[in-house]
Amino acid sequence: MRSRICGTGSALPQLKVTNDDLSKRMDTSDEWIKSRTGIASRHLAVEETLTSLAAQAAKQALKEADVEPNELDLILSATLSADKLLPSLSCELQRELSAVNAAAFDINAACSGFLFALQTADAYIQCGRYRNILVVGGEILSRVMDWEDRSTCVLFGDGAGAAVVCADALHGILESVQGSDGARGDALCCENRKNNNPYVTNDVGLSYVSMNGQEVYKFAVRTVPEAIRTVVGRAGLSMEEIDLFVLHQANRRILESVSKRLGVPMEKFPTNLEHCGNISAGSVPILLDFVNRQGRIKKGDRIVLAGFGAGLSWGATVLTW
Ligand code: UT7
């Protein structure tokens, strides 16, 4: 059995914030952000919850897949910024969708989250335990940004994407690889709530995302091409046989470097970071939905998905559509 993506969906918050908007609030410029990253604007959640965005994306994906919520066996959401510490986003989503027969839990692998969730779904399907799985990746990262730190807050955005993955005799996931390097975790980090009980005297204030951008950049341009080469090779394919490379949207320069290292033209690397920024676990499923809705994917196409980021962590999958 293969795990086939049968439907996709995505949702962005209403508010669009341009680089110029940000430059009125902090010491930055459209020129700096665009030239370093390719990002022109991002959507930020004001009224929306992550559950509402994920539910919107999930409903579109279910509709395209022609799967009823009560036919779902599992809901697997990748996020680091769920609305609640508990219950999980997946359980909140189960309630919203009335997916009464699904088990539900979250995965936190930061920007690799959607890949890790998809690969977990694939393992469940391959072992025969489940047939229909809703995989979601989404974030309201603006919650965990330090809006005084221009080196991080301008890079990220909010949104959610979803894919319905079904057991299929023919098409679907061919090969996957994933990896983690916890020893380098400090490069991209956000502390949870601090210890807080009657015996703690230290400050219990909240922490925000901090990043050593150059270290993450170097890690990405080295690790991502390697991971892609591994899955494509294991699938017995050549780079030329891959129709589309849907990668985590962190920085246009990273995508250009990966394209150059793999010897694949940039036209095969769709982007949406221009108007979405980096949505961590949301970026791959949102971009996949964009290209799906643009009609850029045909049945039988070979697609590489890849994510990378905090952990440090990375994952790549090659599939037939
Ligand atoms: O999704 C997780 C994965 N994350 C990533 O893949 C991120 C990877 N890293 C990157 O994309 C890049 O490293 C960044 C876009 C984050 C930064 O680009 P950079 O070329 O590495 O810039 P930098 O950090 O070396 O900063 C250069 C300068 C600094 O000024 P000085 O020290 O040279 O005077 C910063 O203070 O740019 C300054 N700077 C800014 N200036 C205007 C930093 N942020 C801003 C800003 N606006 N928003």
Coordinates of C-alpha atoms and ligand atoms in Angstrom, one line a residue:
M1 CA 0.0 0.0 0.0
R2 CA 1.1 3.5 -0.7
S3 CA 0.0 6.7 1.0
R4 CA -1.5 9.1 -1.5
I5 CA -2.3 12.7 -1.0
C6 CA -5.9 12.9 -2.3
G7 CA -6.7 16.5 -1.3
T8 CA -5.1 19.7 -0.1
G9 CA -6.3 22.9 1.5
S10 CA -4.9 26.0 3.1
A11 CA -6.0 29.2 5.0
L12 CA -4.3 32.5 5.7
P13 CA -5.4 35.1 8.2
Q14 CA -7.1 38.1 6.7
L15 CA -4.6 40.8 7.7
K16 CA -1.8 41.2 5.2
V17 CA 1.3 43.1 6.5
T18 CA 3.8 44.5 4.0
N19 CA 7.5 45.2 4.6
D20 CA 6.7 48.9 4.4
D21 CA 4.0 48.4 7.1
L22 CA 6.7 46.9 9.4
S23 CA 9.2 49.6 8.6
K24 CA 6.8 52.1 10.1
R25 CA 6.9 50.2 13.4
M26 CA 10.6 49.2 13.6
D27 CA 14.0 49.9 12.2
T28 CA 13.8 47.9 9.0
S29 CA 13.1 48.4 5.3
D30 CA 11.5 46.7 2.3
E31 CA 14.9 46.7 0.6
W32 CA 16.6 44.8 3.5
I33 CA 13.9 42.2 3.9
K34 CA 13.4 41.6 0.2
S35 CA 17.0 41.4 -0.7
R36 CA 18.0 39.1 2.2
T37 CA 14.9 36.8 2.1
G38 CA 12.6 37.4 -0.9
I39 CA 9.7 38.1 1.5
A40 CA 7.4 41.1 0.6
S41 CA 4.5 40.6 3.0
R42 CA 3.0 38.1 5.4
H43 CA -0.4 37.4 7.0
L44 CA -0.8 37.8 10.7
A45 CA -3.7 36.4 12.8
V46 CA -5.8 39.0 14.7
E47 CA -9.2 37.4 15.1
E48 CA -8.3 33.9 13.8
T49 CA -7.3 31.0 15.9
L50 CA -5.0 28.3 14.7
T51 CA -7.9 25.9 15.0
S52 CA -10.1 28.0 12.8
L53 CA -7.4 28.3 10.1
A54 CA -6.6 24.6 10.3
A55 CA -10.3 23.7 10.1
Q56 CA -10.8 25.8 7.0
A57 CA -7.8 24.1 5.3
A58 CA -8.9 20.7 6.4
K59 CA -12.4 21.1 5.0
Q60 CA -11.0 22.0 1.6
A61 CA -8.7 19.0 1.7
L62 CA -11.5 16.6 2.7
K63 CA -13.8 18.0 0.0
E64 CA -11.1 17.5 -2.7
A65 CA -10.3 14.0 -1.4
D66 CA -14.1 13.2 -1.2
V67 CA -13.5 11.9 2.3
E68 CA -16.2 12.5 5.0
P69 CA -14.9 13.6 8.4
N70 CA -16.3 10.4 10.0
E71 CA -14.1 8.3 7.6
L72 CA -10.9 9.8 9.1
D73 CA -8.9 7.3 11.2
L74 CA -6.4 9.8 12.4
I75 CA -5.7 13.5 12.6
L76 CA -2.1 14.4 12.9
S77 CA -1.2 18.1 13.2
A78 CA 2.3 19.6 13.1
T79 CA 2.7 22.8 15.0
L80 CA 4.7 24.6 17.6
S81 CA 2.1 27.3 18.3
A82 CA -1.2 25.5 19.1
D83 CA -4.0 27.6 20.6
K84 CA -3.7 25.6 23.8
L85 CA -1.0 23.6 25.6
L86 CA -3.9 21.0 25.9
P87 CA -6.0 19.7 24.3
S88 CA -3.8 19.4 21.2
L89 CA -4.6 21.2 17.9
S90 CA -5.6 17.8 16.4
C91 CA -8.2 17.2 19.2
E92 CA -9.6 20.7 18.7
L93 CA -9.8 20.1 15.0
Q94 CA -11.5 16.7 15.6
R95 CA -14.2 18.6 17.5
E96 CA -14.5 21.3 14.8
L97 CA -14.8 18.6 12.0
S98 CA -16.9 16.1 14.0
A99 CA -14.4 13.5 13.0
V100 CA -15.7 11.2 15.6
N101 CA -13.8 8.0 14.5
A102 CA -10.4 9.6 14.4
A103 CA -7.6 9.4 17.0
A104 CA -5.8 12.8 17.2
F105 CA -2.5 14.0 18.3
D106 CA 0.1 16.7 17.5
I107 CA 3.8 16.5 16.4
N108 CA 6.3 19.2 17.1
A109 CA 9.2 19.2 14.7
A110 CA 9.1 22.9 13.9
C111 CA 9.7 23.7 10.2
S112 CA 10.1 20.0 9.4
G113 CA 6.8 19.3 11.2
F114 CA 4.7 18.7 8.1
L115 CA 7.2 16.3 6.7
F116 CA 7.5 14.4 10.0
A117 CA 3.7 14.2 10.3
L118 CA 3.3 13.0 6.7
Q119 CA 6.0 10.4 7.2
T120 CA 4.2 9.2 10.4
A121 CA 0.9 9.0 8.5
D122 CA 2.7 7.0 5.8
A123 CA 4.0 4.5 8.5
Y124 CA 0.5 4.0 9.9
I125 CA -0.8 3.4 6.4
Q126 CA 2.0 1.1 5.3
C127 CA 1.5 -1.1 8.4
G128 CA -2.2 -1.4 7.6
R129 CA -3.5 0.3 10.7
Y130 CA -5.2 3.2 9.1
R131 CA -6.6 4.1 5.7
N132 CA -7.6 7.8 5.8
I133 CA -5.4 10.4 7.7
L134 CA -5.7 14.1 7.9
V135 CA -2.3 15.7 8.1
V136 CA -2.1 19.4 9.0
G137 CA 0.7 21.8 9.4
G138 CA 0.0 25.3 10.7
E139 CA 1.3 28.1 12.9
I140 CA 0.4 31.4 14.5
L141 CA 4.0 32.2 14.9
S142 CA 3.3 35.9 15.5
R143 CA 2.4 34.7 19.1
V144 CA 6.0 33.6 19.8
M145 CA 7.9 36.4 18.1
D146 CA 9.7 39.2 19.9
W147 CA 8.3 42.2 18.1
E148 CA 11.3 44.2 19.3
D149 CA 13.7 41.9 17.5
R150 CA 13.8 42.9 13.8
S151 CA 16.2 40.0 13.0
T152 CA 13.4 37.4 13.6
C153 CA 9.9 39.0 13.6
V154 CA 10.1 40.2 9.9
L155 CA 10.7 36.7 8.7
F156 CA 7.7 34.8 9.9
G157 CA 4.0 34.6 9.1
D158 CA 0.8 32.8 10.2
G159 CA -1.4 30.2 8.3
A160 CA -2.3 26.6 8.0
G161 CA -2.3 23.9 5.3
A162 CA -3.8 20.4 5.2
A163 CA -3.6 17.2 3.2
V164 CA -5.8 14.1 3.3
V165 CA -3.7 11.0 2.9
C166 CA -5.3 7.8 1.8
A167 CA -4.2 4.2 1.3
D168 CA -3.7 3.6 -2.5
A169 CA -2.6 0.5 -4.4
L170 CA -0.6 2.5 -7.0
H171 CA 0.3 6.1 -6.4
G172 CA 1.7 7.9 -3.4
I173 CA 4.8 8.2 -1.2
L174 CA 7.8 6.4 -2.7
E175 CA 10.6 7.2 -0.3
S176 CA 11.3 9.3 2.8
V177 CA 14.2 10.4 4.9
Q178 CA 14.2 12.3 8.2
G179 CA 16.9 13.5 10.6
S180 CA 17.6 15.5 13.7
D181 CA 20.6 17.1 15.3
G182 CA 19.6 18.1 18.8
A183 CA 23.2 19.1 19.7
R184 CA 22.7 22.2 17.5
G185 CA 19.3 23.1 18.9
D186 CA 20.3 26.4 20.3
A187 CA 20.6 27.8 16.7
L188 CA 16.8 28.3 16.6
C189 CA 15.0 28.2 20.0
C190 CA 12.0 29.3 22.0
E191 CA 11.7 28.4 25.7
N192 CA 8.4 27.2 27.1
R193 CA 7.0 28.6 30.3
K194 CA 9.5 28.6 33.0
N195 CA 9.2 26.5 36.2
N196 CA 6.5 28.1 38.2
N197 CA 5.6 26.7 41.7
P198 CA 5.7 28.1 45.2
Y199 CA 9.4 27.1 45.5
V200 CA 10.6 29.0 42.4
T201 CA 11.9 32.5 43.0
N202 CA 13.3 33.3 39.6
D203 CA 11.6 35.4 36.9
V204 CA 8.8 33.4 35.2
G205 CA 8.4 35.7 32.2
L206 CA 7.7 34.5 28.7
S207 CA 10.4 33.7 26.1
Y208 CA 10.3 34.4 22.4
V209 CA 11.9 32.9 19.3
S210 CA 15.7 33.5 18.9
M211 CA 17.7 32.4 15.9
N212 CA 21.3 32.3 14.7
G213 CA 20.3 33.0 11.1
Q214 CA 23.6 32.3 9.5
E215 CA 24.0 28.9 11.3
V216 CA 20.6 27.8 10.2
Y217 CA 21.2 29.1 6.7
K218 CA 24.5 27.0 6.4
F219 CA 22.8 23.9 7.8
A220 CA 19.9 24.3 5.3
V221 CA 22.0 24.7 2.2
R222 CA 24.2 21.7 3.1
T223 CA 21.5 19.3 4.5
V224 CA 18.5 19.8 2.2
P225 CA 20.2 18.9 -1.1
E226 CA 21.7 15.8 0.6
A227 CA 18.3 14.7 1.9
I228 CA 16.7 15.2 -1.5
R229 CA 19.4 13.3 -3.3
T230 CA 18.9 10.4 -0.8
V231 CA 15.2 10.1 -1.4
V232 CA 15.3 10.6 -5.1
G233 CA 18.2 8.0 -5.4
R234 CA 16.4 5.5 -3.2
A235 CA 13.3 5.8 -5.4
G236 CA 15.4 4.9 -8.4
L237 CA 14.8 8.3 -10.0
S238 CA 17.0 11.0 -11.5
M239 CA 16.6 14.7 -10.6
E240 CA 15.4 15.3 -14.1
E241 CA 12.4 13.0 -13.5
I242 CA 11.1 15.1 -10.6
D243 CA 8.4 17.5 -11.8
L244 CA 8.3 19.8 -8.7
F245 CA 10.2 20.5 -5.6
V246 CA 8.0 21.9 -2.8
L247 CA 10.3 23.1 -0.1
H248 CA 10.0 24.8 3.2
Q249 CA 9.8 28.6 2.5
A250 CA 12.4 30.2 4.7
N251 CA 14.5 32.2 2.4
R252 CA 14.6 32.6 -1.4
R253 CA 18.4 32.5 -1.3
I254 CA 18.3 29.0 0.3
L255 CA 16.0 27.8 -2.4
E256 CA 18.3 29.2 -5.1
S257 CA 21.3 27.5 -3.5
V258 CA 19.5 24.1 -3.3
S259 CA 18.4 24.4 -6.9
K260 CA 22.0 25.2 -7.9
R261 CA 23.5 22.4 -5.9
L262 CA 21.0 19.9 -7.3
G263 CA 21.4 21.2 -10.9
V264 CA 17.7 21.7 -11.2
P265 CA 16.2 25.0 -12.6
M266 CA 14.5 27.4 -10.2
E267 CA 11.3 27.0 -12.3
K268 CA 10.8 23.6 -10.6
F269 CA 10.9 25.3 -7.2
P270 CA 7.5 27.1 -6.7
T271 CA 7.5 29.7 -4.0
N272 CA 5.0 31.6 -1.9
L273 CA 7.3 33.2 0.7
E274 CA 6.9 36.5 -1.2
H275 CA 3.5 36.9 0.3
C276 CA 3.5 34.4 3.2
G277 CA 6.9 34.7 4.9
N278 CA 8.1 31.6 6.8
I279 CA 5.1 29.7 8.3
S280 CA 7.3 26.9 9.8
A281 CA 5.2 23.7 9.8
G282 CA 2.6 25.4 7.7
S283 CA 4.8 26.4 4.7
V284 CA 5.0 23.1 2.8
P285 CA 1.3 22.1 2.9
I286 CA 0.2 25.7 2.1
L287 CA 2.6 25.9 -0.9
L288 CA 1.5 22.4 -2.0
D289 CA -2.1 23.5 -1.9
F290 CA -1.3 26.7 -3.9
V291 CA 0.4 24.7 -6.7
N292 CA -2.4 22.1 -6.6
R293 CA -5.0 24.8 -7.0
Q294 CA -3.0 26.5 -9.8
G295 CA -3.3 23.2 -11.7
R296 CA 0.5 22.8 -11.7
I297 CA 0.3 19.2 -10.6
K298 CA -1.0 16.4 -12.8
K299 CA -1.8 12.8 -11.8
G300 CA 1.4 10.7 -11.9
D301 CA 3.7 13.7 -11.4
R302 CA 6.7 13.1 -9.2
I303 CA 7.0 15.6 -6.4
V304 CA 9.7 16.2 -3.8
L305 CA 8.6 17.7 -0.5
A306 CA 11.3 18.9 2.0
G307 CA 11.4 20.7 5.3
F308 CA 14.2 21.9 7.6
G309 CA 14.6 24.0 10.7
A310 CA 14.6 24.0 14.5
G311 CA 15.8 20.9 16.2
L312 CA 17.8 21.1 14.2
S313 CA 15.7 18.8 12.0
W314 CA 15.1 17.9 8.4
G315 CA 12.9 15.7 6.3
A316 CA 12.3 14.9 2.6
T317 CA 9.8 12.7 0.8
V318 CA 9.3 11.8 -2.9
L319 CA 5.9 10.8 -4.1
T320 CA 3.8 10.3 -7.2
W321 CA 0.6 12.4 -7.3
Ligands
UT7_1 O1 12.5 28.2 9.2 C1 13.6 27.9 9.9 C2 14.7 28.0 9.1 N1 15.2 29.4 9.2 C3 16.0 29.8 8.2 O2 16.3 29.0 7.3 C4 16.7 31.1 8.3 C5 18.0 31.1 7.7 N2 18.8 32.3 7.8 C6 18.4 33.4 7.0 O3 17.5 33.3 6.2 C7 19.3 34.6 7.1 O4 20.4 34.3 7.9 C8 18.6 35.8 7.7 C9 17.6 36.3 6.6 C10 17.9 35.5 8.9 C11 19.5 37.0 7.9 O5 20.3 37.3 6.8 P1 21.9 37.5 6.9 O6 22.3 37.9 5.6 O7 22.4 36.3 7.5 O8 21.9 38.8 7.8 P2 22.7 39.0 9.2 O9 22.0 38.3 10.3 O10 24.1 38.7 9.1 O11 22.5 40.6 9.5 C12 23.1 41.5 8.7 C13 22.8 42.9 9.2 C14 23.1 43.1 10.7 O12 23.6 44.4 10.8 P3 25.2 44.6 11.0 O13 25.5 43.8 12.3 O14 25.8 44.0 9.8 O15 25.3 46.1 11.1 C15 21.7 43.1 11.3 O16 21.6 43.9 12.5 O17 21.4 43.2 9.0 C16 20.9 43.7 10.3 N3 19.5 43.3 10.3 C17 18.5 44.1 9.8 N4 18.4 45.2 9.2 C18 17.3 45.7 8.7 C19 18.9 42.2 10.9 N5 17.6 42.2 10.7 C20 17.3 43.3 10.1 C21 16.1 43.9 9.6 N6 16.1 45.1 8.9 N7 14.9 43.3 9.8

